[in-house]
Coordinates of N, CA and C and ligand atoms in Angstrom, one line a residue:
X131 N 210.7 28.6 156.9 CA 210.7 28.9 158.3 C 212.1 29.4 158.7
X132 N 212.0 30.7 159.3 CA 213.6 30.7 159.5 C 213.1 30.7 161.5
X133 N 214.7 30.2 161.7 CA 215.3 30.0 163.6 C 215.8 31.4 163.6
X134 N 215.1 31.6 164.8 CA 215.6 33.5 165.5 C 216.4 33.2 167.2
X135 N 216.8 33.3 167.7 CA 217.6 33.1 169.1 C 218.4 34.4 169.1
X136 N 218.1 34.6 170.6 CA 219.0 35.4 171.6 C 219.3 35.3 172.8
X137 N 220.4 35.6 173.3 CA 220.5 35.7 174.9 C 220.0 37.4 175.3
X138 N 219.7 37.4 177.0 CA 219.4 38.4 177.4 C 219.7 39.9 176.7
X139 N 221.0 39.8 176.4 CA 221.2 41.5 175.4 C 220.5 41.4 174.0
X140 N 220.0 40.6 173.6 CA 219.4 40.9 172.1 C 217.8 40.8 171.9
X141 N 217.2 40.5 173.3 CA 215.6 40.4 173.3 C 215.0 41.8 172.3
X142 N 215.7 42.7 172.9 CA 214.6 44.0 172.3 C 215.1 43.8 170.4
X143 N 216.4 43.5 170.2 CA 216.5 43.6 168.9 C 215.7 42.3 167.9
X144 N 215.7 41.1 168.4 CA 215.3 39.9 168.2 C 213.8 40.2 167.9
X145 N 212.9 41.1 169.1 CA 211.6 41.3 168.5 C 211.4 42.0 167.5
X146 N 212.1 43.7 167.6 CA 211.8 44.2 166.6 C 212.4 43.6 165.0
X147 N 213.4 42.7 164.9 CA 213.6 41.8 163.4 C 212.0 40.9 163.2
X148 N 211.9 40.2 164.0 CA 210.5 39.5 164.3 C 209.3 40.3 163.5
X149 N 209.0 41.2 164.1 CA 207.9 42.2 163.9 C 208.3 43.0 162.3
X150 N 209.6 43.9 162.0 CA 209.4 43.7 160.5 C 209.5 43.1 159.3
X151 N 209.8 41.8 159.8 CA 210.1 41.1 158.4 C 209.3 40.4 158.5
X152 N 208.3 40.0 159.7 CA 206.9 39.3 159.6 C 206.1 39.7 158.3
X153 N 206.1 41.0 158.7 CA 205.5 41.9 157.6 C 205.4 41.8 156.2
X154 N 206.1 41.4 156.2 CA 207.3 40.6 154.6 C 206.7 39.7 154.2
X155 N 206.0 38.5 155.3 CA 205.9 37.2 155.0 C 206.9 36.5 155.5
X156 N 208.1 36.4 156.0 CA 208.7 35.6 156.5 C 208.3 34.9 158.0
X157 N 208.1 33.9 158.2 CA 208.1 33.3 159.2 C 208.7 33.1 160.1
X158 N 208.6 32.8 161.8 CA 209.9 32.7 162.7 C 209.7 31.6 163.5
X159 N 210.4 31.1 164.2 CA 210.5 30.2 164.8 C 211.8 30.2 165.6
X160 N 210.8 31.1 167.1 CA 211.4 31.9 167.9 C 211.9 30.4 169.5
X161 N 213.3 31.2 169.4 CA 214.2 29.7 170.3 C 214.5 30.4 171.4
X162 N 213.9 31.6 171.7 CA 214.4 32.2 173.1 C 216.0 32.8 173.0
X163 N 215.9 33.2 174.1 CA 215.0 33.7 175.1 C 213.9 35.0 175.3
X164 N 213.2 34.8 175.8 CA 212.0 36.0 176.1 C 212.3 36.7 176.9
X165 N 213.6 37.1 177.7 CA 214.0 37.9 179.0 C 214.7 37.2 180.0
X166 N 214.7 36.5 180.0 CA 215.1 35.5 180.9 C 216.9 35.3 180.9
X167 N 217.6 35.6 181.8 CA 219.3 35.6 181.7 C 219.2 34.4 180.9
X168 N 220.1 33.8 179.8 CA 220.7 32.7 179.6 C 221.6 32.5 179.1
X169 N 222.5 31.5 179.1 CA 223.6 31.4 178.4 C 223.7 31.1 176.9
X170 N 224.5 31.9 176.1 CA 224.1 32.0 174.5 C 224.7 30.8 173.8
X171 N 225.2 29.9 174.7 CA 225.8 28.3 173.5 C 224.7 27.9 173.3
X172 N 223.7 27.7 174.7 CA 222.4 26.7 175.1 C 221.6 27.7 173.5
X173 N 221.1 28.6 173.4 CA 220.1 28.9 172.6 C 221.6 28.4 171.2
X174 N 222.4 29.4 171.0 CA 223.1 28.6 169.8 C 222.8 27.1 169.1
X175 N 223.3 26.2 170.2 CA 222.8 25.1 169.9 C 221.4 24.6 169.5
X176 N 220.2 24.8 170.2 CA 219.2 24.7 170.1 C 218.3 25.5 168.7
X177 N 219.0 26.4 167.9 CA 218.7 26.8 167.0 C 219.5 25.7 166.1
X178 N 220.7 25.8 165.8 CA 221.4 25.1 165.0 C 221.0 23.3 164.8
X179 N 220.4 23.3 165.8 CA 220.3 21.4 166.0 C 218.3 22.2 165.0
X180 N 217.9 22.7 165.1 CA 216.6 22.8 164.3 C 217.1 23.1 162.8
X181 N 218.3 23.6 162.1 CA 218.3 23.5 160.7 C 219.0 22.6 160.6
X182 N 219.9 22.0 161.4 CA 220.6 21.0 161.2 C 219.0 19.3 160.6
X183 N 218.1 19.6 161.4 CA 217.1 18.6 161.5 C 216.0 19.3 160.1
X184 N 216.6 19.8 159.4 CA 215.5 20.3 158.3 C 214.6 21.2 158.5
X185 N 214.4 21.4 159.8 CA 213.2 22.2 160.4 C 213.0 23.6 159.7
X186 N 214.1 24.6 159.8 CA 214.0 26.0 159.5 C 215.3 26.1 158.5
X187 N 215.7 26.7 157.9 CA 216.1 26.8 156.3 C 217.6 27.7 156.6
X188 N 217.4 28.6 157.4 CA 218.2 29.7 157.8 C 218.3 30.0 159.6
X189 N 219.0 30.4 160.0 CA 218.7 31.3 161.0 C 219.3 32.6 161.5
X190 N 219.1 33.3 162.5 CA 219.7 34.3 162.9 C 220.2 34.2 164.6
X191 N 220.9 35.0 164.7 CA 221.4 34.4 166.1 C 222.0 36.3 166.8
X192 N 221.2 36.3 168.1 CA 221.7 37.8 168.2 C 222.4 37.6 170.0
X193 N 223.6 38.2 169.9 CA 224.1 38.2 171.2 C 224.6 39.3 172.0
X194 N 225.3 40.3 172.8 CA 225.3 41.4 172.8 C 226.6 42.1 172.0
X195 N 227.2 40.9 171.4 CA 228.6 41.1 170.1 C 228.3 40.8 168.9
X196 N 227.3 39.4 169.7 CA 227.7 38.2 168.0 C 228.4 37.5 168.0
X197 N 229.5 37.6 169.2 CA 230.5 36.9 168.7 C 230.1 35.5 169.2
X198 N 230.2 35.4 170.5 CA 229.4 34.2 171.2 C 229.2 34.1 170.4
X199 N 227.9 34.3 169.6 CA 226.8 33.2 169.5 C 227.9 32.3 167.3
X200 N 228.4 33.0 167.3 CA 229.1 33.0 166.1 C 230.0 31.7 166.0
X201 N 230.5 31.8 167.8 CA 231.7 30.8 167.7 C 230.7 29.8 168.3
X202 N 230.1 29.7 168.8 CA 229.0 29.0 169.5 C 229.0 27.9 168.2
X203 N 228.0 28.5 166.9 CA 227.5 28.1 166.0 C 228.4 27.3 165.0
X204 N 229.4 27.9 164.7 CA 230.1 27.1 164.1 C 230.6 26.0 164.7
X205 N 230.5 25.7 165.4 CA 231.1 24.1 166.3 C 230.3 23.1 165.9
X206 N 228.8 23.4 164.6 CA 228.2 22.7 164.5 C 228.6 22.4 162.9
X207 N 228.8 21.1 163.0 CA 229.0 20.3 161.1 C 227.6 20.7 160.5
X208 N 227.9 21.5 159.7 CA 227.1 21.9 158.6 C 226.2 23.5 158.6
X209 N 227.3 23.7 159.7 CA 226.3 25.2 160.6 C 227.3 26.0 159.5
X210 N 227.0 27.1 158.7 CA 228.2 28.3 158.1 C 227.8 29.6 158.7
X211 N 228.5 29.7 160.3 CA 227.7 31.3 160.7 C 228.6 32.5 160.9
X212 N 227.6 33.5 159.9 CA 228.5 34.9 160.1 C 228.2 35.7 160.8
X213 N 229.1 36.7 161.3 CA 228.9 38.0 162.3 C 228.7 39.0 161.3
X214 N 227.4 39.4 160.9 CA 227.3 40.1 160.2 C 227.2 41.6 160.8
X215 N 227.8 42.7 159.9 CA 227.4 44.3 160.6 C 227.6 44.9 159.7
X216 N 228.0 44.8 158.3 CA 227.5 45.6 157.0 C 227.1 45.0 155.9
X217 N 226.1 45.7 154.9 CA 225.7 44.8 154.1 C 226.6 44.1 153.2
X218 N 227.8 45.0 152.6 CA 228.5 44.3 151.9 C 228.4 42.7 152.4
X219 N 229.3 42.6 153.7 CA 229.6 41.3 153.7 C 228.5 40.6 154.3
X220 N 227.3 41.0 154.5 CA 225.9 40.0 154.3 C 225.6 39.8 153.6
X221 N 225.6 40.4 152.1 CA 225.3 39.8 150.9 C 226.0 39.2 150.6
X222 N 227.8 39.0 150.7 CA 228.8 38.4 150.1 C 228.5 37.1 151.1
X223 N 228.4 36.7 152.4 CA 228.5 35.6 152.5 C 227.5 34.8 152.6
X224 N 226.4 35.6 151.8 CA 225.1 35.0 151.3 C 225.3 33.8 149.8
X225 N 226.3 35.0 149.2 CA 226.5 35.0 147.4 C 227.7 33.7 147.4
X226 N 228.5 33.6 148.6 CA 229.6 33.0 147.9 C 230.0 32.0 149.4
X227 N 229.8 32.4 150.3 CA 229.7 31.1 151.6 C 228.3 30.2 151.8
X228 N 227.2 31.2 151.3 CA 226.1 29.9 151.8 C 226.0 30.1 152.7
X229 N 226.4 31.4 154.0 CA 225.7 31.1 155.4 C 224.5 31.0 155.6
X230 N 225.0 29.6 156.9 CA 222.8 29.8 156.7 C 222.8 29.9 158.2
X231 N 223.3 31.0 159.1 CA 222.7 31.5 160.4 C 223.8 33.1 160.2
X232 N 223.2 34.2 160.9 CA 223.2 35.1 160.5 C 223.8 35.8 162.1
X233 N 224.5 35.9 162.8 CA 225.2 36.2 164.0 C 224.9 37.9 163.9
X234 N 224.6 38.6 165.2 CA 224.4 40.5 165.2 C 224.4 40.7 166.3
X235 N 225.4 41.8 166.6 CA 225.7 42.2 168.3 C 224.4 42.9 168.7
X236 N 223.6 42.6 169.2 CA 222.7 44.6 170.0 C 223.1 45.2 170.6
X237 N 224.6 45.3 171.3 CA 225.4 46.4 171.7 C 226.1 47.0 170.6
X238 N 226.1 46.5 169.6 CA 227.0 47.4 168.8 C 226.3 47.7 167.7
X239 N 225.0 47.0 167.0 CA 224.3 47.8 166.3 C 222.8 48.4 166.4
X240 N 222.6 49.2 165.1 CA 221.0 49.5 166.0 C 220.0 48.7 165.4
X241 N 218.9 49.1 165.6 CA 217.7 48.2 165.2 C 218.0 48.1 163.9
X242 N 217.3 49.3 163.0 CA 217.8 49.8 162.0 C 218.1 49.1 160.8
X243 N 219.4 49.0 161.4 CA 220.3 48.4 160.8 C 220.4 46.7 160.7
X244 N 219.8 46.4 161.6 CA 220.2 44.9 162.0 C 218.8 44.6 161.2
X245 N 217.7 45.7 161.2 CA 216.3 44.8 160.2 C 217.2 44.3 158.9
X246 N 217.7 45.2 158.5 CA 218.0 45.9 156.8 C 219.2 44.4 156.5
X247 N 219.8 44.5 157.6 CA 220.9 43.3 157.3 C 220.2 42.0 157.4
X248 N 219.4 41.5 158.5 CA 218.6 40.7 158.0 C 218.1 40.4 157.0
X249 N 217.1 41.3 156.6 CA 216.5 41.8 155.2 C 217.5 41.1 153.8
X250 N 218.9 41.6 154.1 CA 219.7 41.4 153.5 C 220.0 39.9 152.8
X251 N 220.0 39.4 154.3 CA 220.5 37.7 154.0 C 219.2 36.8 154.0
X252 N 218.2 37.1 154.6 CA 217.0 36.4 154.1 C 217.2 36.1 152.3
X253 N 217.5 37.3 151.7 CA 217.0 37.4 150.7 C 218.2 37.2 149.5
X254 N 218.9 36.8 149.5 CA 220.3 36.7 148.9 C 220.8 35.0 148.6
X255 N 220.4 34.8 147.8 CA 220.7 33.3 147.3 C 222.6 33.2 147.0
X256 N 222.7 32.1 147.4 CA 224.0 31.3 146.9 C 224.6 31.5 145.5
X257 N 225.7 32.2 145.0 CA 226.2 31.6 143.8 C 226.2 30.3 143.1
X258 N 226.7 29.7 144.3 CA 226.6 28.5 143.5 C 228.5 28.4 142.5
X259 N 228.4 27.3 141.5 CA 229.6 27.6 140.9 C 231.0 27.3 141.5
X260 N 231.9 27.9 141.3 CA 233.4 27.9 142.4 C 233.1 28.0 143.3
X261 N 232.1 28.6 144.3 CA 231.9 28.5 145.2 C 231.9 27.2 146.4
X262 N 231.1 26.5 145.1 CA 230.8 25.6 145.9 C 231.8 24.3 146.4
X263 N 232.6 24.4 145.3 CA 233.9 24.0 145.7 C 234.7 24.4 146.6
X264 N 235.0 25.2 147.3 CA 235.3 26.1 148.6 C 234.6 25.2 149.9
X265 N 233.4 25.4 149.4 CA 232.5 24.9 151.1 C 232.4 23.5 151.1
X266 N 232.9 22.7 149.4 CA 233.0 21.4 150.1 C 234.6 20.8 150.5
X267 N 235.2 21.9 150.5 CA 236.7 22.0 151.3 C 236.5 22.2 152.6
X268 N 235.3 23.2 153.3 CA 235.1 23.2 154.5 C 234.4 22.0 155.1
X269 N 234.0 21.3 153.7 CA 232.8 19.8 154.8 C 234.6 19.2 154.7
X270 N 235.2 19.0 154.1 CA 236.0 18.2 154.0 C 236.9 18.3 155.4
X271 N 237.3 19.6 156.0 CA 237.6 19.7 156.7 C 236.6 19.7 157.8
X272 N 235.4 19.3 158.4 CA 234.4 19.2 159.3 C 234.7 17.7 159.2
X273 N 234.6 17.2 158.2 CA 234.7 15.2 158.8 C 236.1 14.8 158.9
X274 N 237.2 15.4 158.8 CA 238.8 14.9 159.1 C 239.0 15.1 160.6
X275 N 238.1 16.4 161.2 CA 238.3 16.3 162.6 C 237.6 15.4 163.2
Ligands
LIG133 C1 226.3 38.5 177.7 O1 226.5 39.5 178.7 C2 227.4 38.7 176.6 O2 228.6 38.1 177.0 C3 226.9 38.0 175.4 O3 225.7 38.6 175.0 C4 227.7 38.0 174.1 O4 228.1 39.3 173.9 C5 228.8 37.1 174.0 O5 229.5 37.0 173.0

């Protein structure tokens, strides 16, 4: 099950990811909003507290930068979220960070693009290896604060 969330600028993009990757077989487990103004910590959080809880595996998070919702996300112990906007570094922080929420402006990219990048990190497993040494430097530093 993957977590999908946006604030008011990313509704149109949020559905159309929704609608092609359904297609695929991937599942969603949609956190709002449906049109509705809202503030993008409130859905941040509310997505992140569902993979945090085992519920959904991954998520995506769309804001009218990303950025919100990016810095939003990481404030959460165990959240790794990227602003993603080319594939290079969607595959790389698939391959070698383990992100598991997936940050995309809808003012700055187009549909298009943001399926394909999706597309991207859905499907891109962890190295693993050195890697994972790295990220348990970052838990390390998540429980000293
Ligand atoms: C909302 O207008 C906008 O500030 C928000 O979507 C996002 O871009 C914040 O980072």
């Amino acid at each position: 099950m993957i977590a999908i969330g946006c604030d008011h600028a990313g509704v149109e993009m949020k559905k159309a990811i929704i609608e092609a990757l359904s297609l695929q077989g991937f599942e969603f487990m949609d956190m709002g909003t449906d049109g509705e103004p809202c503030d993008y910590p409130d859905v941040a959080a509310s997505l992140c507290n569902e993979i945090l809880a085992g519920h959904c595996e991954k998520g995506i998070l769309i804001c009218g930068t990303g950025i919100g919702m990016s810095i939003a996300a990481n404030k959460f112990k165990g959240i790794r979220a990227a602003l993603c906007s080319d594939s290079f570094s969607t595959r790389f922080t698939r391959l070698h960070n383990d992100a598991n929420v997936m940050c995309m402006g809808a003012r700055t990219l187009g549909q298009g693009l943001a399926i394909e990048l999706a597309e991207i990190f859905l499907t891109t497993s962890f190295e693993g290896g050195r890697h994972q040494r790295r990220l348990d430097l970052i838990t390390a530093i998540e429980n000293k604060e």
